[in-house]
Coordinates of C-alpha atoms in Angstrom, one line a residue:
M226 CA 0.3 0.2 0.0
Y227 CA 1.0 3.6 -0.8
N228 CA 2.4 5.2 2.4
K229 CA -0.6 7.3 3.3
N230 CA 0.8 9.3 6.3
V231 CA 4.0 11.0 4.1
D232 CA 1.5 11.9 1.2
Q233 CA -1.4 13.2 3.7
S234 CA 1.6 15.6 5.3
S235 CA 2.1 16.8 2.0
I236 CA -1.2 17.4 1.0
I237 CA -1.5 19.4 4.1
G238 CA 1.2 21.7 3.3
L239 CA -0.1 22.1 -0.2
F240 CA -3.6 23.2 0.9
L241 CA -1.9 25.9 3.3
I242 CA 0.2 27.0 0.3
L243 CA -3.4 27.0 -2.1
F244 CA -5.0 29.3 0.9
V245 CA -2.5 31.8 1.2
I246 CA -2.3 32.5 -2.6
T247 CA -5.8 32.7 -2.7
F248 CA -5.8 34.7 0.5
F249 CA -3.3 36.9 -0.7
T250 CA -5.1 37.5 -4.4
Y251 CA -8.9 38.5 -2.9
F252 CA -8.2 40.3 0.2
F253 CA -5.8 41.8 -0.4
D254 CA 12.4 56.6 18.4
N255 CA 10.5 59.6 17.7
E256 CA 11.7 62.2 15.6
H257 CA 10.8 66.1 16.6
K258 CA 13.1 66.3 19.2
K259 CA 13.9 69.8 20.0
N260 CA 16.4 70.8 17.7
D261 CA 14.3 69.5 15.3
F262 CA 12.0 72.4 14.8
I263 CA 12.7 76.5 15.3
K264 CA 10.8 77.6 18.9
E265 CA 11.9 80.8 18.3
K266 CA 11.9 83.6 15.5
L267 CA 14.3 82.7 12.6
Q268 CA 17.3 84.6 12.9
Y269 CA 18.2 86.4 9.8
K270 CA 21.9 87.3 10.5
N271 CA 23.2 84.5 9.0
F272 CA 21.6 84.5 5.9
S273 CA 22.3 86.5 2.7
L274 CA 19.0 87.9 0.5
I275 CA 19.5 86.4 -3.1
K276 CA 16.3 88.0 -4.3
K277 CA 14.2 90.9 -3.4
D278 CA 10.5 90.9 -2.0
Q279 CA 8.3 91.7 -4.7
I280 CA 4.4 91.9 -5.2
K281 CA 3.6 88.8 -7.2
N282 CA -0.1 88.1 -9.4
N283 CA -1.3 84.8 -8.7
E284 CA 0.3 83.1 -11.6
D285 CA 4.1 83.7 -10.4
Y286 CA 6.2 80.9 -8.7
T287 CA 9.2 80.6 -6.3
F288 CA 11.2 77.2 -6.1
L289 CA 13.7 75.7 -4.0
E290 CA 15.5 73.3 -4.9
N291 CA 18.8 71.0 -4.2
K292 CA 20.3 67.6 -5.6
V293 CA 17.1 65.5 -4.8
L294 CA 14.1 67.9 -5.1
K295 CA 12.8 71.0 -6.9
I296 CA 10.1 72.4 -5.2
K297 CA 8.0 75.0 -7.1
I298 CA 5.4 77.3 -4.0
S299 CA 2.8 79.1 -5.3
N300 CA 2.5 82.7 -4.6
K301 CA -0.9 82.4 -4.5
G302 CA -2.2 80.7 -1.1
G303 CA 1.5 80.2 -0.4
E304 CA 1.2 76.1 -1.5
I305 CA 3.3 73.6 -2.3
N306 CA 2.3 73.6 -6.1
N307 CA 5.3 70.9 -7.5
V308 CA 7.5 68.8 -6.1
F309 CA 10.2 67.1 -8.5
L310 CA 11.9 64.1 -7.5
K311 CA 15.7 64.5 -9.8
K312 CA 16.9 60.5 -9.3
Y313 CA 13.6 58.7 -10.1
K314 CA 11.7 58.5 -13.1
A315 CA 8.0 57.7 -14.2
Y316 CA 6.6 55.1 -16.3
N317 CA 6.6 55.9 -20.0
P318 CA 3.9 54.0 -21.8
T319 CA 5.3 54.9 -25.3
F320 CA 8.6 53.4 -24.6
S321 CA 7.9 51.0 -22.7
N322 CA 9.9 52.1 -19.3
H323 CA 10.4 54.6 -16.6
S324 CA 11.2 57.8 -18.7
K325 CA 9.2 59.9 -17.7
N326 CA 9.9 63.0 -15.0
L327 CA 8.9 61.7 -11.6
H328 CA 6.1 65.0 -10.2
L329 CA 5.1 63.6 -6.7
I330 CA 3.3 66.6 -6.7
N331 CA 1.5 68.1 -9.5
D332 CA -0.7 70.9 -10.6
S333 CA -2.0 71.5 -7.1
S334 CA -2.5 68.3 -6.4
L335 CA -1.3 69.2 -2.9
S336 CA -3.7 71.5 -1.5
Y337 CA -3.7 72.7 2.4
K338 CA -5.2 76.2 3.8
I339 CA -5.6 77.6 7.3
L340 CA -9.0 79.7 8.3
F341 CA -8.8 82.6 10.4
P342 CA -11.7 84.4 12.2
N343 CA -12.5 87.9 11.3
K344 CA -13.3 90.6 13.9
K345 CA -17.1 89.2 14.8
G346 CA -15.6 85.6 15.1
F347 CA -16.2 83.9 12.1
Y348 CA -13.9 82.1 10.2
N349 CA -14.2 83.4 6.8
I350 CA -10.3 84.4 5.8
H351 CA -9.1 81.4 4.1
S352 CA -5.1 81.3 3.4
T353 CA -5.7 79.8 0.0
N354 CA -7.1 83.4 -1.2
L355 CA -4.1 85.4 -0.3
I356 CA -1.6 86.3 -2.2
F357 CA 2.0 86.0 -0.6
R358 CA 5.1 87.7 -1.5
P359 CA 8.3 85.8 -1.5
F360 CA 11.7 86.2 0.3
I361 CA 14.3 83.8 -0.2
F362 CA 17.6 83.6 2.2
S363 CA 20.4 81.2 1.5
S364 CA 23.3 80.0 3.4
K365 CA 25.7 76.9 3.2
E366 CA 23.4 74.1 5.1
N367 CA 20.0 75.7 3.7
K368 CA 17.3 77.9 1.7
I369 CA 14.8 79.3 3.3
L370 CA 11.8 80.7 1.7
I371 CA 9.3 83.0 3.5
M372 CA 6.2 83.5 2.5
K373 CA 4.0 86.4 3.5
A374 CA 0.6 87.7 3.2
E375 CA -1.4 91.0 4.7
N376 CA -4.7 90.7 6.5
P377 CA -7.0 91.5 3.6
N378 CA -9.1 93.5 6.2
V379 CA -6.1 95.2 8.3
K380 CA -3.6 96.7 6.0
N381 CA 0.4 96.3 7.2
Q382 CA -0.8 95.4 10.3
D383 CA -1.9 92.1 10.4
F384 CA 0.1 89.2 8.6
L385 CA 0.5 85.7 7.8
E386 CA 4.0 84.0 7.2
Y387 CA 4.7 80.7 5.7
V388 CA 8.6 79.7 6.4
Y389 CA 9.8 77.2 4.4
I390 CA 13.6 75.7 4.8
L391 CA 14.9 73.2 2.8
G392 CA 18.4 71.3 2.9
N393 CA 21.4 71.8 0.2
K394 CA 22.3 68.5 0.1
N395 CA 20.5 64.7 -0.4
Q396 CA 17.5 66.0 1.7
Y397 CA 14.2 64.9 0.8
H398 CA 12.5 66.8 3.7
I399 CA 11.1 70.2 4.3
D400 CA 10.3 72.0 7.2
F401 CA 7.3 74.0 7.2
F402 CA 6.8 76.8 9.8
I403 CA 3.6 78.9 10.1
R404 CA 4.0 82.2 12.2
T405 CA 1.2 85.1 12.3
K406 CA 1.1 88.6 13.7
N407 CA -1.8 90.7 15.0
F408 CA -4.1 88.2 13.0
P409 CA -7.0 87.1 15.3
L410 CA -7.0 84.2 17.0
K411 CA -9.5 82.0 18.9
K412 CA -9.0 78.9 20.7
G413 CA -8.0 76.9 17.7
L414 CA -7.4 77.4 13.8
P415 CA -8.9 74.9 11.4
F416 CA -6.2 73.2 9.6
E417 CA -7.2 71.4 6.1
L418 CA -4.9 69.2 3.7
E419 CA -6.0 66.9 1.0
Q420 CA -3.7 65.3 -1.6
K421 CA -4.5 63.6 -4.9
I422 CA -2.1 60.7 -5.1
F423 CA -1.1 60.1 -9.2
S424 CA 0.1 56.8 -10.6
F425 CA 3.4 56.3 -11.8
E426 CA 4.4 52.4 -12.5
K427 CA 3.6 50.3 -15.3
D428 CA 0.1 48.2 -14.0
R429 CA -2.1 50.9 -12.2
N430 CA -4.4 48.4 -10.6
W431 CA -1.0 46.6 -9.3
E432 CA 0.2 50.1 -8.0
N433 CA -3.3 51.0 -6.5
S434 CA -3.4 48.3 -4.3
Y435 CA 0.1 49.5 -2.6
T436 CA -1.5 52.8 -2.2
K437 CA -3.3 53.9 0.9
S438 CA -2.1 56.0 4.0
Y439 CA -0.8 55.1 7.1
Y440 CA -0.6 56.8 10.2
S441 CA 1.3 56.8 13.4
I442 CA -0.1 57.6 17.3
Y443 CA 1.1 58.2 20.6
N444 CA 0.5 55.8 23.2
N445 CA 0.1 56.0 26.7
N446 CA -0.9 59.5 27.0
N447 CA 1.3 61.1 24.8
S448 CA 4.4 59.0 25.9
E449 CA 7.3 58.4 23.3
I450 CA 5.7 55.0 22.7
T451 CA 3.5 55.0 19.2
S452 CA 2.1 52.8 16.7
V453 CA 1.8 52.5 13.4
K454 CA -1.8 52.0 11.7
S455 CA -3.2 52.2 8.1
F456 CA -6.3 52.3 6.4
S457 CA -7.4 49.9 3.8
E458 CA -6.4 50.1 0.2
K459 CA -9.6 49.3 -1.5
N460 CA -12.5 51.1 -0.1
T461 CA -13.6 54.8 0.9
E462 CA -12.8 55.2 4.7
E463 CA -13.5 58.5 7.3
K464 CA -11.9 58.0 10.9
R465 CA -11.3 60.2 13.5
I466 CA -7.8 60.0 15.0
S467 CA -6.5 61.0 18.5
D468 CA -2.7 61.9 19.4
L469 CA -1.5 61.8 15.9
N470 CA 2.4 61.6 15.9
W471 CA 2.2 61.6 11.6
I472 CA 0.6 60.6 8.7
A473 CA 1.8 59.7 5.4
H474 CA -0.2 59.0 1.9
K475 CA 1.7 56.3 0.4
Q476 CA 2.1 54.9 -3.2
Q477 CA 3.8 51.8 -4.4
F478 CA 7.0 53.3 -4.0
F479 CA 7.0 56.8 -2.8
T480 CA 5.5 58.6 0.0
S481 CA 4.5 62.3 1.3
I482 CA 4.5 62.3 5.1
F483 CA 3.4 65.0 6.9
I484 CA 4.8 65.1 10.5
P485 CA 3.5 68.1 13.0
E486 CA 5.7 69.7 15.9
K487 CA 3.1 68.5 18.2
P488 CA 0.6 65.9 18.9
L489 CA -2.9 66.3 17.0
K490 CA -5.0 65.6 19.4
D491 CA -8.2 65.2 17.0
I492 CA -8.3 64.8 13.7
F493 CA -10.7 63.6 10.7
V494 CA -9.2 61.4 8.2
Y495 CA -10.7 61.0 5.0
S496 CA -9.1 58.3 1.9
E497 CA -11.0 58.2 -1.6
N498 CA -10.2 55.6 -3.8
F499 CA -10.9 55.9 -7.6
T500 CA -10.8 52.5 -9.7
Y501 CA -10.2 54.8 -13.0
G502 CA -7.8 58.0 -14.7
K503 CA -4.6 59.6 -13.7
C504 CA -5.7 59.9 -9.7
L505 CA -5.5 56.9 -7.6
K506 CA -6.4 57.5 -4.2
K507 CA -7.3 61.2 -2.7
I508 CA -6.7 61.5 1.1
G509 CA -7.1 64.6 3.2
W510 CA -7.8 65.5 7.0
K511 CA -9.0 68.3 9.1
T512 CA -8.1 69.6 12.4
F513 CA -7.4 72.3 14.5
L514 CA -4.2 73.6 15.6
N515 CA -4.5 74.7 19.4
I516 CA -3.5 77.9 20.6
D517 CA -2.0 77.4 24.2
K518 CA -5.1 78.8 27.0
D519 CA -2.9 81.2 28.4
K520 CA -2.5 83.1 25.8
K521 CA -4.0 87.0 24.7
K522 CA -6.0 87.0 22.2
D523 CA -3.7 89.0 19.7
E524 CA -0.7 87.2 20.5
N525 CA 1.3 86.2 17.4
F526 CA 0.9 82.1 16.7
N527 CA 3.7 79.8 15.7
F528 CA 3.0 76.1 14.5
S529 CA 5.2 73.8 12.8
F530 CA 5.4 70.7 10.2
R531 CA 8.3 69.1 8.1
F532 CA 7.5 67.5 5.0
Y533 CA 8.6 64.6 3.3
F534 CA 8.8 64.2 -0.2
G535 CA 10.3 61.4 -1.0
P536 CA 11.1 57.0 -2.0
L537 CA 10.2 54.0 0.2
D538 CA 13.8 53.5 1.0
F539 CA 14.3 51.5 4.0
N540 CA 17.6 52.8 5.1
L541 CA 16.9 56.2 3.9
L542 CA 12.9 56.1 6.2
K543 CA 14.8 54.2 8.9
E544 CA 17.2 57.2 9.5
Y545 CA 14.6 59.4 10.6
K546 CA 14.1 57.0 13.5
N547 CA 10.7 57.3 13.5
N548 CA 9.1 54.1 12.0
Y549 CA 8.6 55.3 8.7
E550 CA 10.0 52.1 7.3
N551 CA 7.2 50.5 8.5
I552 CA 4.8 52.0 5.7
I553 CA 6.4 49.6 3.7
P554 CA 4.5 46.3 3.5
F555 CA 6.7 43.5 4.3
G556 CA 3.7 41.7 5.2
W557 CA 2.3 41.5 8.4
G558 CA 3.5 39.7 11.8
F559 CA 6.2 37.4 11.6
L560 CA 6.5 37.7 7.8
K561 CA 7.9 41.2 8.0
W562 CA 10.1 39.8 10.3
I563 CA 11.3 37.5 7.8
N564 CA 11.2 39.9 4.7
K565 CA 13.5 42.8 6.9
Y566 CA 15.7 40.8 8.5
F567 CA 16.2 37.7 6.4
F568 CA 15.5 38.7 2.4
L569 CA 16.5 42.3 2.9
V570 CA 19.7 41.6 4.4
I571 CA 20.6 39.1 2.1
F572 CA 19.5 41.6 -0.8
Q573 CA 21.5 44.4 0.8
F574 CA 24.8 42.5 0.9
L575 CA 24.4 40.7 -2.9
E576 CA 23.8 44.5 -3.9
K577 CA 27.2 45.6 -3.1
T578 CA 28.5 43.3 -6.2
N579 CA 27.1 46.0 -8.7
L580 CA 25.9 43.3 -10.9
N581 CA 22.6 43.5 -12.9
Y582 CA 19.8 43.2 -10.4
G583 CA 18.4 39.9 -12.0
I584 CA 21.7 38.4 -11.1
I585 CA 21.4 39.5 -8.0
I586 CA 17.8 37.7 -7.6
I587 CA 19.6 34.7 -9.0
L588 CA 22.3 34.6 -6.6
M589 CA 20.0 35.6 -3.8
T590 CA 18.0 32.3 -4.9
I591 CA 21.2 30.7 -4.4
V592 CA 22.2 32.0 -0.9
V593 CA 18.6 31.1 0.4
K594 CA 19.1 27.7 -1.2
L595 CA 22.1 26.7 0.4
I596 CA 20.7 28.6 4.2
L597 CA 17.7 26.1 3.8
S598 CA 19.5 23.1 2.3
P599 CA 19.4 21.0 5.8
I600 CA 15.7 20.8 5.6
T601 CA 15.8 20.4 1.9
Y602 CA 18.1 17.1 2.6
R603 CA 15.8 15.7 5.8
Q604 CA 12.9 15.8 3.1
Y605 CA 14.8 13.9 0.7
K606 CA 15.9 11.4 3.2
L607 CA 12.8 10.6 4.3
S608 CA 11.5 9.9 1.0
A609 CA 14.4 7.7 0.5
I610 CA 13.8 5.8 3.7
M611 CA 10.2 5.9 3.1
K612 CA 10.3 3.9 -0.3
L613 CA 12.7 1.7 1.4
I614 CA 10.9 0.6 4.1
H615 CA 7.6 0.6 1.5
P616 CA 7.7 -3.7 1.2
E617 CA 7.6 -4.1 5.3
I618 CA 4.7 -1.2 5.0
E619 CA 2.7 -3.6 2.8
E620 CA 3.6 -6.7 5.0
L621 CA 1.9 -4.7 8.0
N622 CA -1.0 -3.9 5.8
K623 CA -1.6 -7.5 5.3
K624 CA -1.1 -8.6 8.7
Y625 CA -3.4 -6.3 9.9
K626 CA -5.8 -6.1 7.1
N627 CA -8.9 -7.5 8.6
E628 CA -7.9 -6.5 12.5
D629 CA -8.5 -2.9 14.6
T630 CA -6.9 0.1 12.5
L631 CA -5.5 1.6 15.0
K632 CA -3.5 -1.5 15.8
K633 CA -2.0 -0.9 12.4
Q634 CA -1.1 2.0 13.0
R635 CA 0.7 1.8 15.8
A636 CA 2.8 -1.4 13.9
I637 CA 3.6 1.2 11.4
M638 CA 4.7 3.9 13.5
E639 CA 6.5 1.0 15.8
L640 CA 8.3 0.2 12.2
Y641 CA 9.1 3.9 11.9
Q642 CA 10.5 4.2 15.0
K643 CA 12.9 1.6 14.1
A644 CA 13.6 3.2 11.0
G645 CA 14.7 6.7 12.8
I646 CA 12.0 8.3 11.0
N647 CA 9.2 10.9 11.9
P648 CA 6.6 10.6 9.0
M649 CA 5.2 14.3 10.2
S650 CA 8.5 15.7 9.4
G651 CA 7.1 16.5 6.0
C652 CA 4.6 18.6 6.9
I653 CA 6.9 20.3 9.4
S654 CA 8.9 21.2 6.8
T655 CA 6.7 22.2 4.2
L656 CA 4.9 24.3 7.0
F657 CA 8.5 25.8 7.7
Q658 CA 8.4 26.8 4.1
I659 CA 5.2 28.5 3.9
P660 CA 6.1 31.9 5.2
I661 CA 8.9 32.0 3.0
F662 CA 7.2 31.1 -0.3
Y663 CA 4.5 33.9 1.0
S664 CA 7.2 36.8 2.2
L665 CA 8.4 36.8 -1.2
F666 CA 5.2 38.1 -2.4
K667 CA 5.5 40.7 -0.1
F668 CA 9.1 41.2 -0.7
F669 CA 9.7 42.2 -4.4
P670 CA 6.7 44.9 -4.9
T671 CA 8.3 47.1 -2.5
I672 CA 11.9 47.1 -3.2
I673 CA 12.1 50.3 -4.9
N674 CA 15.9 49.5 -6.1
L675 CA 14.3 47.0 -8.6
R676 CA 11.7 49.3 -10.0
G677 CA 12.8 50.2 -13.4
K678 CA 15.2 47.8 -13.9
S679 CA 15.6 45.6 -16.4
F680 CA 16.8 41.6 -17.3
L681 CA 16.9 40.1 -20.5
W682 CA 13.4 40.9 -21.9
V683 CA 12.1 42.4 -18.9
D684 CA 11.9 46.1 -18.5
D685 CA 10.9 46.1 -14.6
L686 CA 11.2 43.6 -12.1
T687 CA 9.1 44.6 -10.1
S688 CA 6.3 44.9 -12.5
Y689 CA 5.3 41.8 -14.9
D690 CA 6.9 40.5 -17.9
S691 CA 4.9 40.3 -21.0
I692 CA 5.8 38.5 -24.2
L693 CA 2.2 38.6 -26.1
E694 CA -0.8 41.1 -25.1
L695 CA -3.8 39.2 -25.4
P696 CA -7.3 40.7 -27.8
F697 CA -9.1 39.7 -24.6
S698 CA -8.8 39.0 -20.7
I699 CA -9.0 35.7 -19.2
P700 CA -10.2 35.3 -15.5
F701 CA -7.6 35.3 -13.1
Y702 CA -5.0 35.2 -15.5
G703 CA -5.1 38.8 -17.2
S704 CA -4.8 40.2 -20.8
H705 CA -0.9 39.3 -21.5
V706 CA 1.6 36.5 -21.2
S707 CA 4.3 36.4 -18.9
L708 CA 7.3 34.3 -20.2
L709 CA 8.8 34.0 -16.5
T710 CA 5.7 33.3 -14.9
L711 CA 5.3 30.4 -18.3
L712 CA 8.8 29.3 -17.1
Y713 CA 8.3 28.5 -13.5
S714 CA 5.0 26.7 -14.0
L715 CA 6.9 24.3 -16.5
A716 CA 9.6 23.8 -13.8
L717 CA 7.3 23.6 -11.2
L718 CA 5.4 20.6 -13.2
A719 CA 8.7 18.9 -14.2
Y720 CA 10.1 19.1 -10.6
T721 CA 6.8 17.3 -9.1
K722 CA 6.8 14.8 -12.0
L723 CA 10.3 13.6 -11.4
S724 CA 9.4 13.7 -7.1
N725 CA 6.3 11.2 -8.3
D726 CA 8.4 8.9 -9.9
G727 CA 9.3 7.3 -7.6
R728 CA 6.4 7.5 -5.6
K729 CA 4.4 6.0 -8.7
N730 CA 6.7 2.9 -9.2
N731 CA 5.5 1.6 -5.6
I732 CA 1.9 2.2 -5.7
Q733 CA -0.3 -1.3 -6.2
Q734 CA -4.0 -1.3 -7.0
N735 CA -6.0 -1.4 -3.8
D736 CA -8.9 0.0 -1.9
N737 CA -6.9 3.4 -2.1
E738 CA -6.4 3.7 -5.5
N739 CA -9.0 6.3 -5.8
V740 CA -7.3 8.7 -2.8
I741 CA -4.0 8.4 -4.4
S742 CA -5.1 9.7 -7.7
D743 CA -6.9 12.6 -6.3
M744 CA -3.7 13.4 -4.1
N745 CA -1.6 13.1 -7.7
F746 CA -4.2 15.5 -9.5
I747 CA -3.5 18.1 -7.2
L748 CA 0.2 18.0 -6.8
Y749 CA 0.0 18.4 -10.9
L750 CA -2.8 20.8 -10.2
M751 CA -0.5 23.1 -8.4
P752 CA 1.6 24.3 -11.5
V753 CA -1.6 25.6 -13.4
I754 CA -3.5 27.5 -10.3
M755 CA 0.5 29.6 -10.0
L756 CA 0.6 30.3 -13.7
L757 CA -2.7 31.5 -13.2
F758 CA -2.4 33.5 -9.9
I759 CA 0.9 35.3 -10.0
N760 CA 1.1 36.0 -14.2
S761 CA 0.5 39.5 -12.8
Y762 CA 3.0 39.6 -10.1
A763 CA 6.7 41.2 -10.0
S764 CA 8.5 39.3 -12.3
A765 CA 11.6 39.5 -9.8
L766 CA 8.9 37.0 -8.3
S767 CA 8.7 34.6 -11.2
L768 CA 12.5 34.6 -12.0
Y769 CA 12.9 33.4 -8.3
Y770 CA 10.7 30.8 -8.1
F771 CA 12.1 29.8 -11.8
I772 CA 15.6 29.4 -10.6
S773 CA 14.4 28.2 -7.0
N774 CA 12.8 25.3 -9.0
I775 CA 15.6 24.4 -11.1
I776 CA 17.5 24.5 -8.1
N777 CA 15.4 21.9 -6.4
I778 CA 15.6 20.0 -9.6
G779 CA 19.6 19.7 -9.3
L780 CA 19.3 19.1 -5.4
M781 CA 16.7 16.0 -5.8
F782 CA 19.4 14.3 -8.2
F783 CA 22.6 15.1 -5.9
I784 CA 21.5 14.2 -2.8
K785 CA 19.3 11.2 -3.9
K786 CA 22.3 10.3 -6.5
I787 CA 25.6 11.3 -4.5
M788 CA 24.4 12.0 -0.7
L789 CA 22.1 9.3 0.1
N790 CA 23.4 6.1 0.0
N791 CA 20.6 3.8 -0.7
K792 CA 22.4 0.2 0.7
K793 CA 23.6 1.7 3.9
I794 CA 20.3 3.0 4.7
F795 CA 18.9 -0.4 4.0
I796 CA 21.2 -2.2 6.1
K797 CA 20.9 0.2 9.0
I798 CA 17.1 -0.1 9.1
R799 CA 17.6 -4.0 9.1
K800 CA 20.3 -3.8 12.0
E801 CA 17.6 -1.5 14.3
N802 CA 14.9 -4.2 13.2
R803 CA 17.0 -7.1 14.6
K804 CA 17.7 -4.9 18.1
H805 CA 13.8 -4.0 18.4
I806 CA 12.9 -8.3 18.5
S807 CA 12.9 -9.2 22.4
W808 CA 14.2 -12.8 22.9
K809 CA 10.6 -13.7 24.2
K810 CA 9.5 -13.3 20.4
L811 CA 12.9 -14.9 19.2
I812 CA 12.5 -17.5 21.1
K813 CA 8.9 -18.2 20.1
Q814 CA 9.8 -18.2 16.4
L815 CA 12.4 -20.9 16.9
L816 CA 9.8 -23.1 18.8
D817 CA 7.6 -22.5 16.3
K818 CA 9.7 -23.0 12.9
N819 CA 11.1 -26.5 14.9
K820 CA 7.7 -27.3 15.5
N821 CA 7.0 -27.1 11.9
N822 CA 9.8 -29.0 11.2
I823 CA 9.0 -31.9 13.2
T824 CA 5.5 -32.1 12.4
G825 CA 6.5 -32.3 8.6

């Protein structure tokens, strides 16, 4: 009889993998220290004025620029109108590559305003309607832009200032200060911010599934301990949040993070999803910038933010020491730890070789396989031993054919102990590899270093590769043919066939033939399922799994033909069997044999 226990363990593992794939497809140190924000009025004596102030009309803009950012600020409303990331490109469908200039914010896709009360207490003064006059100052470390607007109701007495400070080096954050003089104030000033998030990648739907809002809140009454949470990537949501540390509007590879100087006690956040068009999502929030109770009515108001406009680079975000790196979706729970402290470490180490990223992924696959080789060896060894003891299992099946099933299973387990194996170890090994399998689904589509990198016919390793566009769409599969996915499925099919050849030789006609046939059907169905499910996933994932299965086939031949000596294993099992035969059983066997001889 075919070894049922081992196959059940393998089938359990396969079902768990299928469940993970289905679930994934369908259900898809606090930074603001005292020196991070200017607490007092800016001192201009260390800066040189490089542009004189002049009254601007509604169409004029002022620019701040460093090595990685170019920011355009409108004189109407004093808002950031455009953010250009110099080191990155957006996907250009005309040339099928990343060659367009990447404007994280464009055409006033980011808007923010403060509402001020008039003398009667009504909030009818909107900062977006004010005309600001720019003053630019420069030093070796920073560029400072001061945008100054007068109160339209009281000329030359009340004014509002927006101050932007941008570092001259590779700095993706900009400090933003709000200051007033003699503006009418109440207990709090309403502040509203809204951003439309655009698509920059090849697959809009795939990109949209990674686009959502993350936020960090303080725990235990504004202690240093914070937690990071997120909105849904699919649904339109509204949420009221207390004690906000920061909020991020995240895309697949880029993000805008807004960090207030002080925790925002009460903030209303909304997120709206768009299925079609250039815009992926619209994320906005409203809050009150509170004024200290002991301040007089006509006293000046000061509040500051820090804005981050840049890539989702793990090391870069980690330098800010405010848990920004946690918005990179490496997975949930222990899967995140596998990606952050296993795959990412290996990837960054191999990245230092400066090889093509496709070669790096191949090397990464080899390294991971070498690390996991002890588990692979134990699996193949278990398979080889089970094949050797198959005749003994058949004898036990015949012996206990008409007896209690529990008694037969106990006898089979004793045989396993004599052979020195645990049939459940195959299931445990499979379960151990499931987190590795699923973690890669989250790893490759989130690594910005792979974005736009080509390999052979692949133009972007973080998106699917396509060798043929179909005139129709196939459910689950899509409207394109991915060659890497096809190669992976064929390699998986070959590996499955080679793995089952030995088992087929041992199958005999019995009552469980239909069960065994169903098990084999599920095993051979797996390559087809993978072909359907990952056709639109990152090509780096398909490349990894293709190389992984090629290595599996090579390891299977190497271990079975060279490392495992079937003859030695068979002799060891026989010795163990003789050790476990008791003297009473041996004497009884000899007496029965002699008795038969005398009778004959």
